[in-house]
Structure formats: structure tokens, C-alpha cells
Short mmCIF file of C-alpha atoms and ligand atoms in Angstrom, two decimals:
data_model
loop_
_atom_site.label_atom_id
_atom_site.label_comp_id
_atom_site.label_asym_id
_atom_site.label_seq_id
_atom_site.Cartn_x
_atom_site.Cartn_y
_atom_site.Cartn_z
CA UNK A 581 126.61 -38.90 77.15
CA UNK A 582 125.47 -36.10 74.89
CA UNK A 583 127.62 -34.14 72.49
CA UNK A 584 126.78 -30.49 73.06
CA UNK A 585 127.61 -27.48 70.88
CA UNK A 586 126.81 -23.89 71.75
CA UNK A 587 127.87 -20.61 70.19
CA UNK A 588 127.46 -16.88 70.22
CA UNK A 589 128.17 -14.19 67.66
CA UNK A 590 131.04 -11.94 68.58
CA UNK A 591 129.14 -8.68 68.09
CA UNK A 592 128.19 -6.84 71.27
CA UNK A 593 128.46 -7.95 74.86
CA UNK A 594 126.73 -10.78 76.64
CA UNK A 595 123.28 -9.84 77.96
CA UNK A 596 120.79 -11.45 80.29
CA UNK A 597 119.02 -13.05 77.31
CA UNK A 598 122.19 -14.84 76.25
CA UNK A 599 122.79 -15.98 79.80
CA UNK A 600 119.35 -17.35 80.58
CA UNK A 601 118.68 -18.57 77.03
CA UNK A 602 121.91 -20.45 76.43
CA UNK A 603 124.78 -20.12 78.91
CA UNK A 604 122.88 -21.34 81.96
CA UNK A 605 122.03 -24.60 80.20
CA UNK A 606 125.54 -25.03 78.93
CA UNK A 607 126.91 -24.65 82.46
CA UNK A 608 124.77 -27.52 83.66
CA UNK A 609 125.69 -29.68 80.69
CA UNK A 610 129.45 -29.20 80.78
CA UNK A 611 129.69 -31.32 83.92
CA UNK A 612 128.74 -34.61 82.31
CA UNK A 613 128.84 -34.33 78.56
CA UNK A 614 131.25 -33.69 75.74
CA UNK A 615 130.79 -29.96 75.30
CA UNK A 616 132.02 -27.52 72.68
CA UNK A 617 131.64 -23.85 73.17
CA UNK A 618 132.70 -21.38 70.50
CA UNK A 619 132.56 -17.76 69.41
CA UNK A 620 131.00 -17.34 65.97
CA UNK A 621 133.30 -14.64 64.65
CA UNK A 622 132.67 -15.54 60.98
CA UNK A 623 128.94 -15.19 61.53
CA UNK A 624 129.44 -11.70 62.90
CA UNK A 625 130.79 -10.60 59.50
CA UNK A 626 127.31 -11.04 58.01
CA UNK A 627 126.18 -7.93 59.86
CA UNK A 628 129.50 -6.24 60.63
CA UNK A 629 131.55 -6.59 57.43
CA UNK A 630 134.11 -3.98 58.52
CA UNK A 631 134.56 -4.68 62.18
CA UNK A 632 136.89 -2.03 63.59
CA UNK A 633 137.60 -4.08 66.63
CA UNK A 634 136.94 -7.71 65.74
CA UNK A 635 139.74 -8.95 67.96
CA UNK A 636 138.72 -6.85 70.96
CA UNK A 637 135.08 -7.98 70.68
CA UNK A 638 136.10 -11.62 70.53
CA UNK A 639 138.35 -11.20 73.52
CA UNK A 640 135.64 -9.45 75.50
CA UNK A 641 133.00 -12.05 74.79
CA UNK A 642 135.39 -14.88 75.50
CA UNK A 643 136.18 -13.30 78.88
CA UNK A 644 132.49 -12.93 79.58
CA UNK A 645 131.76 -16.55 78.87
CA UNK A 646 134.60 -17.74 81.04
CA UNK A 647 133.44 -15.35 83.77
CA UNK A 648 130.01 -17.00 83.70
CA UNK A 649 131.63 -20.29 84.60
CA UNK A 650 132.28 -22.04 81.30
CA UNK A 651 135.22 -24.16 82.27
CA UNK A 652 137.92 -24.84 79.64
CA UNK A 653 139.06 -27.83 81.68
CA UNK A 654 135.67 -29.42 81.09
CA UNK A 655 134.44 -27.95 77.81
CA UNK A 656 136.32 -27.26 74.60
CA UNK A 657 136.34 -23.46 74.21
CA UNK A 658 137.42 -22.07 70.84
CA UNK A 659 136.95 -19.53 68.07
CA UNK A 660 135.06 -20.47 64.90
CA UNK A 661 137.78 -18.89 62.75
CA UNK A 662 140.41 -21.17 64.33
CA UNK A 663 138.75 -24.28 62.88
CA UNK A 664 139.00 -24.19 59.07
CA UNK A 665 137.38 -27.63 58.84
CA UNK A 666 134.06 -25.92 59.63
CA UNK A 667 134.31 -23.84 56.47
CA UNK A 668 134.96 -26.92 54.38
CA UNK A 669 131.88 -28.64 55.75
CA UNK A 670 129.96 -25.40 55.18
CA UNK A 671 130.96 -25.47 51.52
CA UNK A 672 129.94 -29.09 51.14
CA UNK A 673 126.59 -28.52 52.87
CA UNK A 674 125.93 -25.49 50.66
CA UNK A 675 125.71 -27.83 47.66
CA UNK A 676 122.65 -29.44 49.22
CA UNK A 677 121.00 -26.30 50.58
CA UNK A 678 118.38 -24.64 48.43
CA UNK A 679 118.15 -20.90 47.85
CA UNK A 680 114.35 -21.03 48.24
CA UNK A 681 114.42 -22.53 51.72
CA UNK A 682 117.16 -20.16 52.82
CA UNK A 683 115.25 -17.13 51.55
CA UNK A 684 112.21 -18.21 53.54
CA UNK A 685 113.90 -18.25 56.97
CA UNK A 686 112.61 -15.63 59.38
CA UNK A 687 116.05 -14.40 60.38
CA UNK A 688 117.05 -13.81 56.75
CA UNK A 689 113.86 -11.87 56.05
CA UNK A 690 114.42 -9.86 59.21
CA UNK A 691 118.01 -9.02 58.20
CA UNK A 692 116.88 -8.01 54.70
CA UNK A 693 114.54 -5.54 56.38
CA UNK A 694 117.22 -4.27 58.76
CA UNK A 695 120.12 -3.94 56.31
CA UNK A 696 118.68 -3.51 52.80
CA UNK A 697 122.01 -2.20 51.52
CA UNK A 698 123.95 -5.27 52.56
CA UNK A 699 122.01 -8.41 51.66
CA UNK A 700 125.10 -10.54 51.32
CA UNK A 701 125.33 -14.25 50.49
CA UNK A 702 126.70 -14.88 53.98
CA UNK A 703 123.38 -13.76 55.41
CA UNK A 704 121.51 -16.11 53.12
CA UNK A 705 123.67 -19.07 54.01
CA UNK A 706 123.91 -18.19 57.72
CA UNK A 707 121.93 -21.31 58.73
CA UNK A 708 124.26 -23.52 56.67
CA UNK A 709 127.33 -22.27 58.50
CA UNK A 710 125.48 -22.73 61.76
CA UNK A 711 124.59 -26.29 60.78
CA UNK A 712 128.26 -26.92 59.96
CA UNK A 713 129.28 -25.57 63.40
CA UNK A 714 126.98 -28.05 65.03
CA UNK A 715 127.20 -31.22 63.00
CA UNK A 716 130.95 -31.01 62.49
CA UNK A 717 131.12 -32.37 66.06
CA UNK A 718 128.15 -34.68 65.47
CA UNK A 719 126.29 -32.84 68.24
CA UNK A 720 123.09 -34.22 69.73
CA UNK A 721 122.05 -31.26 71.91
CA UNK A 722 122.27 -27.52 71.34
CA UNK A 723 121.39 -25.25 74.28
CA UNK A 724 119.87 -22.14 72.68
CA UNK A 725 117.15 -19.58 73.23
CA UNK A 726 113.82 -19.58 71.45
CA UNK A 727 115.07 -17.26 68.70
CA UNK A 728 117.35 -20.02 67.37
CA UNK A 729 114.62 -22.63 67.04
CA UNK A 730 114.26 -22.22 63.29
CA UNK A 731 118.01 -22.35 62.71
CA UNK A 732 118.09 -25.64 64.60
CA UNK A 733 115.25 -26.94 62.47
CA UNK A 734 117.36 -26.13 59.40
CA UNK A 735 120.35 -27.89 60.96
CA UNK A 736 118.31 -31.04 61.42
CA UNK A 737 117.06 -30.78 57.88
CA UNK A 738 120.60 -30.49 56.45
CA UNK A 739 121.80 -33.40 58.57
CA UNK A 740 118.85 -35.53 57.45
CA UNK A 741 119.29 -34.55 53.82
CA UNK A 742 122.96 -35.49 53.89
CA UNK A 743 122.12 -38.89 55.33
CA UNK A 744 119.42 -39.49 52.72
CA UNK A 745 121.43 -38.16 49.84
CA UNK A 746 124.38 -40.47 50.48
CA UNK A 747 122.33 -43.28 51.94
CA UNK A 748 124.15 -43.30 55.28
CA UNK A 749 123.22 -42.86 58.90
CA UNK A 750 126.09 -40.54 59.63
CA UNK A 751 124.90 -37.28 61.22
CA UNK A 752 122.63 -37.33 64.27
CA UNK A 753 119.78 -34.80 64.20
CA UNK A 754 120.62 -32.34 66.99
CA UNK A 755 117.87 -30.94 69.22
CA UNK A 756 117.56 -27.42 70.59
CA UNK A 757 117.66 -27.99 74.29
CA UNK A 758 116.46 -26.62 77.60
CA UNK A 759 116.20 -29.58 79.98
CA UNK A 760 112.77 -30.68 78.90
CA UNK A 761 111.39 -27.15 79.28
CA UNK A 762 110.27 -24.85 76.49
CA UNK A 763 113.04 -22.72 75.02
CA UNK A 764 113.44 -19.38 76.74
CA UNK A 765 112.89 -15.91 75.37
CA UNK A 766 114.05 -13.13 77.66
CA UNK A 767 112.29 -9.90 76.70
CA UNK A 768 113.88 -6.47 76.45
CA UNK A 769 113.11 -3.44 78.59
CA UNK A 770 111.39 -1.55 75.80
CA UNK A 771 108.05 -3.26 76.15
CA UNK A 772 108.16 -5.59 73.19
CA UNK A 773 110.13 -8.39 71.61
CA UNK A 774 113.28 -10.06 72.89
CA UNK A 775 116.34 -8.70 74.55
CA UNK A 776 118.88 -8.35 71.77
CA UNK A 777 122.28 -6.95 70.94
CA UNK A 778 121.09 -4.75 68.12
CA UNK A 779 117.85 -3.64 69.79
CA UNK A 780 119.51 -1.48 72.47
CA UNK A 781 117.04 -2.85 75.02
CA UNK A 782 119.35 -5.11 76.98
CA UNK A 783 121.12 -5.41 80.27
CA UNK A 784 124.69 -6.57 79.84
CA UNK A 785 126.52 -8.71 82.33
CA UNK A 786 129.33 -6.16 82.23
CA UNK A 787 127.05 -3.19 82.97
CA UNK A 788 127.98 -1.20 86.08
CA UNK A 789 125.35 -1.11 88.88
CA UNK A 790 124.42 2.50 88.22
CA UNK A 791 123.89 1.72 84.52
CA UNK A 792 121.62 -1.21 85.42
CA UNK A 793 119.59 0.97 87.81
CA UNK A 794 119.15 3.63 85.15
CA UNK A 795 118.11 1.12 82.46
CA UNK A 796 115.61 -0.68 84.68
CA UNK A 797 114.06 2.52 86.02
CA UNK A 798 113.50 3.63 82.43
CA UNK A 799 111.83 0.34 81.40
CA UNK A 800 108.44 0.71 79.73
CA UNK A 801 105.35 -0.13 81.85
CA UNK A 802 101.71 1.01 81.69
CA UNK A 803 99.36 3.10 83.78
CA UNK A 804 98.64 0.23 86.16
CA UNK A 805 95.82 -2.30 86.56
CA UNK A 806 92.30 -0.90 86.88
CA UNK A 807 90.55 -3.97 88.19
CA UNK A 808 91.70 -6.97 90.27
CA UNK A 809 93.39 -9.84 88.42
CA UNK A 810 93.51 -7.88 85.22
CA UNK A 811 95.45 -9.42 82.32
CA UNK A 812 98.95 -7.89 82.19
CA UNK A 813 100.06 -5.73 79.30
CA UNK A 814 103.09 -6.91 77.29
CA UNK A 815 105.63 -4.53 78.93
CA UNK A 816 104.55 -5.47 82.45
CA UNK A 817 104.55 -9.17 81.64
CA UNK A 818 108.09 -8.66 80.38
CA UNK A 819 109.26 -7.17 83.66
CA UNK A 820 107.81 -10.15 85.50
CA UNK A 821 109.55 -12.53 83.10
CA UNK A 822 112.90 -10.93 83.85
CA UNK A 823 112.12 -10.90 87.56
CA UNK A 824 111.35 -14.61 87.46
CA UNK A 825 114.89 -15.45 86.34
CA UNK A 826 116.84 -13.16 88.67
CA UNK A 827 114.72 -12.75 91.82
CA UNK A 828 113.60 -15.06 94.59
CA UNK A 829 110.20 -16.73 93.97
CA UNK A 830 108.82 -14.93 97.06
CA UNK A 831 109.69 -11.57 95.56
CA UNK A 832 107.94 -12.38 92.29
CA UNK A 833 104.90 -13.59 94.23
CA UNK A 834 104.86 -10.44 96.35
CA UNK A 835 104.66 -8.16 93.31
CA UNK A 836 102.26 -10.42 91.48
CA UNK A 837 99.86 -10.23 94.40
CA UNK A 838 100.23 -6.48 94.54
CA UNK A 839 99.45 -6.35 90.85
CA UNK A 840 96.38 -8.54 91.26
CA UNK A 841 95.12 -6.31 94.08
CA UNK A 842 95.79 -3.17 92.00
CA UNK A 843 98.27 -1.98 94.62
CA UNK A 844 101.40 -2.30 92.57
CA UNK A 845 103.83 0.60 92.32
CA UNK A 846 106.00 -0.05 89.30
CA UNK A 847 108.76 2.22 90.67
CA UNK A 848 109.06 -0.01 93.70
CA UNK A 849 109.08 -3.16 91.58
CA UNK A 850 111.75 -1.76 89.30
CA UNK A 851 113.95 -0.78 92.24
CA UNK A 852 113.78 -4.33 93.55
CA UNK A 853 114.36 -5.79 90.09
CA UNK A 854 117.43 -3.60 89.54
CA UNK A 855 118.96 -4.67 92.86
CA UNK A 856 118.30 -8.34 92.10
CA UNK A 857 119.92 -8.03 88.68
CA UNK A 858 122.93 -6.32 90.25
CA UNK A 859 123.20 -9.06 92.88
CA UNK A 860 123.28 -11.60 90.05
CA UNK A 861 125.66 -9.77 87.70
CA UNK A 862 128.12 -8.18 90.18
CA UNK A 863 130.31 -11.26 90.76
CA UNK A 864 130.31 -12.07 87.03
CA UNK A 865 131.30 -8.50 86.22
CA UNK A 866 134.18 -8.69 88.65
CA UNK A 867 135.46 -11.87 87.03
CA UNK A 868 135.07 -10.37 83.54
CA UNK A 869 137.42 -7.53 84.51
CA UNK A 870 139.89 -9.97 85.99
CA UNK A 871 139.89 -12.43 83.07
CA UNK A 872 139.93 -9.89 80.23
CA UNK A 873 143.20 -8.53 81.62
CA UNK A 874 144.86 -11.93 81.56
CA UNK A 875 146.09 -12.36 77.99
CA UNK A 876 148.32 -15.31 78.81
CA UNK A 877 145.35 -17.27 80.16
CA UNK A 878 143.06 -16.32 77.24
CA UNK A 879 145.69 -17.33 74.69
CA UNK A 880 146.13 -20.68 76.40
CA UNK A 881 142.38 -21.29 76.45
CA UNK A 882 141.83 -20.63 72.74
CA UNK A 883 144.94 -22.50 71.63
CA UNK A 884 144.06 -25.62 73.57
CA UNK A 885 140.43 -25.27 72.49
CA UNK A 886 141.31 -24.91 68.80
CA UNK A 887 143.47 -28.00 68.93
CA UNK A 888 140.74 -30.13 70.48
CA UNK A 889 138.00 -28.72 68.24
CA UNK A 890 140.08 -29.28 65.12
CA UNK A 891 140.73 -32.86 66.04
CA UNK A 892 137.02 -33.60 66.27
CA UNK A 893 136.15 -31.51 63.18
CA UNK A 894 138.92 -32.99 61.03
CA UNK A 895 137.70 -36.51 61.71
CA UNK A 896 134.19 -35.59 60.56
CA UNK A 897 135.36 -33.78 57.43
CA UNK A 898 137.64 -36.69 56.51
CA UNK A 899 134.72 -39.10 56.81
CA UNK A 900 132.32 -36.79 54.98
CA UNK A 901 134.74 -36.50 52.06
CA UNK A 902 134.92 -40.26 51.89
CA UNK A 903 131.14 -40.60 52.01
CA UNK A 904 130.70 -38.07 49.21
CA UNK A 905 133.27 -39.91 47.11
CA UNK A 906 136.48 -37.90 47.18
CA UNK A 907 139.33 -40.35 46.88
CA UNK A 908 143.08 -39.91 47.05
CA UNK A 909 144.95 -40.68 43.80
P1 LIG B 1007 123.35 -15.03 69.41
O1 LIG B 1007 124.77 -14.56 69.42
O2 LIG B 1007 122.31 -14.08 68.93
O3 LIG B 1007 122.92 -15.48 70.86
C1 LIG B 1007 123.64 -16.46 71.60
C2 LIG B 1007 122.68 -17.33 72.39
O4 LIG B 1007 121.84 -16.53 73.22
C3 LIG B 1007 120.48 -16.82 72.98
N1 LIG B 1007 119.67 -15.60 73.12
C4 LIG B 1007 118.57 -15.53 73.86
N2 LIG B 1007 117.90 -16.43 74.58
C5 LIG B 1007 116.79 -16.04 75.25
N3 LIG B 1007 116.32 -14.76 75.21
C6 LIG B 1007 116.94 -13.80 74.49
N4 LIG B 1007 116.49 -12.56 74.47
C7 LIG B 1007 118.11 -14.17 73.75
N5 LIG B 1007 118.97 -13.50 72.94
C8 LIG B 1007 119.92 -14.39 72.56
C9 LIG B 1007 120.42 -17.34 71.56
O5 LIG B 1007 119.29 -18.16 71.36
C10 LIG B 1007 121.71 -18.12 71.47
O6 LIG B 1007 121.54 -19.40 72.01
N6 LIG B 1007 123.19 -17.98 65.43
C11 LIG B 1007 123.65 -17.90 66.81
C12 LIG B 1007 125.13 -18.14 66.98
C13 LIG B 1007 125.56 -19.47 66.51
C14 LIG B 1007 125.30 -20.74 67.14
C15 LIG B 1007 125.93 -21.70 66.32
C16 LIG B 1007 124.61 -21.10 68.29
C17 LIG B 1007 126.31 -19.73 65.41
N7 LIG B 1007 126.53 -21.06 65.28
C18 LIG B 1007 125.86 -23.06 66.65
C19 LIG B 1007 124.55 -22.47 68.61
C20 LIG B 1007 125.17 -23.43 67.81
C21 LIG B 1007 123.34 -16.52 67.30
O7 LIG B 1007 123.26 -15.58 66.55
O8 LIG B 1007 123.25 -16.41 68.65
#
């Protein structure tokens, strides 16, 4: 049995990238493993230091996760800020994390570029908090998208360093996980990069059908292939990548053949893609609306989740303190 931890920042809504990068794997894993699923509301403060609606965002994203099928009867579902043991482990790990290695991470450099007026220490130590989230439950597998690969590498490094430093074999080294396949990167609709919350290029699970149609029809393409079997441009490849996760294989094949024969009409492909996305998201959207209105249920989920998560986290922190050498008088 694996111990699985997965998380999401509480800024913005859940998009197709989150679903196909992380949630889908988690859903498969929750059946047979010890699974922890949490909302990283502390992490969201690194980019949104004055969140006007922190609580509402957390509630929304929690509802979205539950609507996708994360089952609180099977997995432990909780909020990061409900488990203070994580922050203690974060502090302890910070003592063995080096400023140089943190400054070199891609996501830190990217954030420095994006928010030059708010290069806070939380941003720098983001991977340490993430490592604490994961190893506080002694996780072995972490279902994530490709963008989190480096953070997972850092997590393994901190776990390994702790073990070496105190000459123990305490923390397992958790692996980023996608069932033996390469980690997934779902692209955005703007022709480059990944679908992201801050990029404004995403399709959200809570988007209404007419919003999805509008977004997909506006997606960037090119002027079409000029010779048979021509290499696809980035934006067109991206549309096919999205199609591969939401449409039937026959549909993808149909448009690929049309592309290869230079007969493709992107408008037609987009129409089909939009309908397939809507078919996939519509039932989830319905459940989101239902669940987000049920405060009693949500409260019960996070309270039970916090209790279970704290139990596991407290045990680890108690043992870590002992290993480091804190002793009661
Ligand atoms: P976040 O909130 O950006 O994204 C949540 C999950 O969705 C995946 N993801 C994607 N996968 C494929 N294609 C995309 N376009 C795409 N966009 C997002 C992410 O890889 C992630 O798995 N640092 C984390 C939150 C976090 C966490 C953790 C995750 C904090 N502590 C511990 C796992 C374990 C983050 O910002 O994810």
C-alpha cells in the first residue's frame, strides 16, 4: 500500500490541467491506498498576500475536488492551515535548506519575474513547505503534473538530507507519480505553455457551456498545413493534446487524418472539442453547484479530515523532534 499526498493551491478554480495532471491519478489511487488530499491555503499567500476572499476560494476549490469524485470516506481531505504540525516540520526543514538551492529553482525565478515587488521569503521557501506537506505523512507517491517535477525533486532531496544528517532511515523519498507514464502537461488555449490559473488560458471545470464554446473557438491555431503529414505547429499540437484527454480516440484519429491530408478545418475541430469538453465537465459542474451550497457537509468533511491529518502529522513531528534531539525536561 502506498501513502499518497496531493495538494492544490487555493487561488483560482480547478481547470482541465489540474484535473488531468493530478486529480485523475488521485481518484484511481484513493481506492487502494492511504491517501491525503489537501488545499494549500498557506501556499496561496505567497502570491496573494491580501486575499479578499480566502475563505470563499477555499470553499469553492474544496467543492470542486469533491465534485470530481475525491471521496472523504476513502481519502483524508483537509486544509493545510488546519494542520499546524506541518508548519513546525517546515520550520525544522528550513534549517537544512540552503538559500542557494532555493534561489535556483525554476518556479522561484519565474515568480521573481512575475512579481518583482513582492519577492517574499515564503516564495523562496515554497518548496520547503511543500516538502513538509508531503513528508509529514511519510508519503511514497505524489500524483502531480509535470510542472511540479522540480518541487518533488527538492522534496526528495530534503528527505534524503534529513536522513543523512541524523543518520536515520526515517523519511521515504516520495516519487512524482502518473502510473508509470510520463507526467502530464496540459497546454493552454493561447498557443504556448501550460494551462494555468494565472495565465488566463484555461478551461475551468465550473465554466458554463457557452463560456467553454467561446474560449475554445477563440483558441490560437495557424493557417493550416500546406503539405501532407506536415509537422504541427505548437498551438495546433496543443489542441490535439487537449482533445486526446477529453475526446474518443476515433475523434482524435479523424482530425489527425484530416490534418495529414491537409483537409482540416480548425473551426470544425474546435466545435467538436468544445462539445467533448462540455460532455466531460457538465456533470462535474452540476455537482460543484450542489456541493458548494451544502455548508454542513463541507464543514463535516474538513473537520474529520483535519482530525485524521493531524493524527498522522503529529506522530511524525513527535518522532522528528526526538531524532533531532529535543527532549522533555
Ligand atoms: P497547483 O495548485 O498549481 O496545481 C495543482 C495540481 O495540478 C497540476 N497542474 C497541471 N498538470 C498538468 N497540466 C497543467 N497545465 C497543470 N496545471 C496544474 C499540478 O502539477 C498539481 O499537481 N505546489 C502545488 C501545490 C502543493 C502540493 C503540495 C502538491 C503544495 N503542496 C504537496 C502536491 C503535494 C501547486 O502549486 O499546484
